[in-house]
Short mmCIF file of C-alpha atoms in Angstrom, two decimals:
data_model
loop_
_atom_site.label_atom_id
_atom_site.label_comp_id
_atom_site.label_asym_id
_atom_site.label_seq_id
_atom_site.Cartn_x
_atom_site.Cartn_y
_atom_site.Cartn_z
CA UNK A 1 -30.35 -17.68 -30.52
CA UNK A 2 -31.14 -14.67 -28.34
CA UNK A 3 -34.70 -13.44 -27.78
CA UNK A 4 -34.48 -10.79 -30.51
CA UNK A 5 -33.44 -13.46 -33.02
CA UNK A 6 -36.34 -15.68 -31.97
CA UNK A 7 -38.84 -12.85 -32.40
CA UNK A 8 -37.53 -12.12 -35.89
CA UNK A 9 -37.58 -15.80 -36.82
CA UNK A 10 -41.15 -16.23 -35.57
CA UNK A 11 -42.48 -13.10 -37.28
CA UNK A 12 -44.75 -13.68 -40.25
CA UNK A 13 -43.60 -10.37 -41.70
CA UNK A 14 -39.90 -11.15 -41.56
CA UNK A 15 -37.72 -10.72 -44.63
CA UNK A 16 -34.61 -12.85 -44.91
CA UNK A 17 -31.87 -12.40 -47.51
CA UNK A 18 -28.53 -14.15 -47.89
CA UNK A 19 -25.64 -12.85 -49.96
CA UNK A 20 -22.27 -14.39 -50.72
CA UNK A 21 -19.42 -12.27 -52.07
CA UNK A 22 -15.72 -12.71 -52.68
CA UNK A 23 -13.63 -11.72 -49.66
CA UNK A 24 -12.62 -8.48 -51.34
CA UNK A 25 -13.06 -4.98 -49.90
CA UNK A 26 -14.41 -3.79 -53.26
CA UNK A 27 -17.39 -6.13 -52.86
CA UNK A 28 -18.68 -4.61 -49.61
CA UNK A 29 -20.89 -2.29 -51.64
CA UNK A 30 -23.06 -5.34 -52.50
CA UNK A 31 -23.56 -6.21 -48.84
CA UNK A 32 -24.33 -2.61 -48.03
CA UNK A 33 -26.92 -2.35 -50.84
CA UNK A 34 -28.72 -5.51 -49.75
CA UNK A 35 -28.85 -4.53 -46.07
CA UNK A 36 -29.99 -1.01 -46.94
CA UNK A 37 -32.78 -2.29 -49.16
CA UNK A 38 -34.02 -4.78 -46.56
CA UNK A 39 -33.94 -2.12 -43.83
CA UNK A 40 -35.87 0.40 -45.94
CA UNK A 41 -38.50 -2.20 -46.86
CA UNK A 42 -38.85 -3.03 -43.15
CA UNK A 43 -39.57 0.64 -42.41
CA UNK A 44 -36.32 1.79 -40.83
CA UNK A 45 -35.64 5.52 -41.00
CA UNK A 46 -32.82 6.88 -43.15
CA UNK A 47 -30.60 7.61 -40.12
CA UNK A 48 -31.14 4.07 -38.81
CA UNK A 49 -30.23 2.68 -42.23
CA UNK A 50 -27.03 4.74 -42.18
CA UNK A 51 -26.10 3.18 -38.81
CA UNK A 52 -26.78 -0.31 -40.19
CA UNK A 53 -24.53 0.41 -43.17
CA UNK A 54 -21.70 1.67 -40.92
CA UNK A 55 -21.92 -1.39 -38.66
CA UNK A 56 -22.00 -3.73 -41.65
CA UNK A 57 -19.01 -1.98 -43.24
CA UNK A 58 -16.99 -2.39 -40.03
CA UNK A 59 -17.96 -6.05 -39.55
CA UNK A 60 -17.32 -7.03 -43.17
CA UNK A 61 -14.06 -5.09 -43.41
CA UNK A 62 -12.70 -6.75 -40.29
CA UNK A 63 -13.49 -10.24 -41.58
CA UNK A 64 -12.35 -9.56 -45.15
CA UNK A 65 -8.97 -8.28 -43.98
CA UNK A 66 -8.32 -11.60 -42.22
CA UNK A 67 -10.11 -13.93 -44.65
CA UNK A 68 -8.15 -16.78 -46.15
CA UNK A 69 -7.20 -16.27 -49.83
CA UNK A 70 -9.86 -16.96 -52.45
CA UNK A 71 -12.62 -17.31 -49.87
CA UNK A 72 -16.13 -15.96 -49.59
CA UNK A 73 -17.98 -13.72 -47.15
CA UNK A 74 -21.49 -14.82 -46.27
CA UNK A 75 -24.02 -12.29 -45.05
CA UNK A 76 -27.56 -12.88 -43.82
CA UNK A 77 -29.97 -10.01 -43.21
CA UNK A 78 -33.24 -10.71 -41.41
CA UNK A 79 -35.70 -7.93 -40.66
CA UNK A 80 -39.25 -7.38 -39.61
CA UNK A 81 -41.06 -4.17 -38.71
CA UNK A 82 -39.31 -4.00 -35.34
CA UNK A 83 -35.66 -5.01 -35.76
CA UNK A 84 -32.97 -6.09 -38.15
CA UNK A 85 -30.29 -8.72 -37.59
CA UNK A 86 -27.16 -8.91 -39.74
CA UNK A 87 -24.72 -11.82 -39.57
CA UNK A 88 -21.43 -11.75 -41.48
CA UNK A 89 -19.35 -14.95 -41.67
CA UNK A 90 -15.92 -15.77 -43.07
CA UNK A 91 -13.12 -18.28 -42.88
CA UNK A 92 -10.20 -16.37 -41.41
CA UNK A 93 -6.47 -16.91 -41.20
CA UNK A 94 -6.19 -16.14 -37.48
CA UNK A 95 -8.02 -17.50 -34.48
CA UNK A 96 -9.33 -14.11 -33.35
CA UNK A 97 -9.86 -11.80 -36.33
CA UNK A 98 -12.13 -9.31 -34.57
CA UNK A 99 -10.49 -6.72 -32.33
CA UNK A 100 -13.18 -6.12 -29.71
CA UNK A 101 -11.03 -3.46 -28.03
CA UNK A 102 -10.57 -1.29 -31.10
CA UNK A 103 -12.28 1.86 -32.30
CA UNK A 104 -14.31 0.06 -34.99
CA UNK A 105 -15.81 -2.29 -32.40
CA UNK A 106 -16.62 0.66 -30.15
CA UNK A 107 -18.42 2.38 -33.06
CA UNK A 108 -20.43 -0.78 -33.79
CA UNK A 109 -21.37 -1.10 -30.11
CA UNK A 110 -22.58 2.48 -29.97
CA UNK A 111 -24.88 2.20 -33.02
CA UNK A 112 -26.33 -1.29 -32.53
CA UNK A 113 -28.49 -2.83 -29.83
CA UNK A 114 -26.77 -6.20 -29.71
CA UNK A 115 -23.30 -7.07 -31.02
CA UNK A 116 -21.35 -10.31 -30.91
CA UNK A 117 -18.19 -11.73 -32.43
CA UNK A 118 -17.63 -15.45 -32.52
CA UNK A 119 -14.87 -17.68 -33.82
CA UNK A 120 -14.28 -21.40 -33.83
CA UNK A 121 -11.22 -23.61 -33.74
CA UNK A 122 -9.20 -24.23 -36.90
CA UNK A 123 -11.16 -26.23 -39.46
CA UNK A 124 -8.74 -28.24 -41.57
CA UNK A 125 -11.36 -28.89 -44.26
CA UNK A 126 -12.11 -25.16 -44.62
CA UNK A 127 -8.45 -24.15 -44.24
CA UNK A 128 -9.03 -21.56 -41.54
CA UNK A 129 -10.95 -20.37 -38.53
CA UNK A 130 -14.72 -19.87 -38.99
CA UNK A 131 -15.61 -16.42 -37.66
CA UNK A 132 -18.76 -14.32 -37.46
CA UNK A 133 -19.91 -10.88 -36.45
CA UNK A 134 -23.62 -10.51 -35.72
CA UNK A 135 -25.52 -7.40 -34.77
CA UNK A 136 -29.12 -6.43 -34.15
CA UNK A 137 -30.67 -3.01 -34.33
CA UNK A 138 -34.14 -2.29 -33.00
CA UNK A 139 -36.25 0.12 -35.02
CA UNK A 140 -36.85 3.32 -33.11
CA UNK A 141 -40.41 4.58 -32.67
CA UNK A 142 -40.73 7.94 -34.36
#
């Protein structure tokens, strides 16, 4: 847990929402709607919300494209009046589903304040490689 995660977790005004969808590109709209709603309630500006949506789209798309068949995408959105953290998790078919050298990763880096991709070793019980993309965006003072 980095310091921004700890601050969000400790905040009494934090909002936390978890969503689970089928690993299907057509379902990303649900993730986007949830993250957008949480960000707006937390007081993020419309342009900041647009950046959050773009980053979430990139993260979810990357994981969905490599997700094992008939699996789920899990997304957690935690926000307070200062920052938002989005974590997207999936069970993937390859051991490194996130291309951290590609254009999509570069876009996510440029519009978020903290970005990380993690993956674990093959989990026989889950039938794939657990993977996650997490990003944090700090609310700008207007």
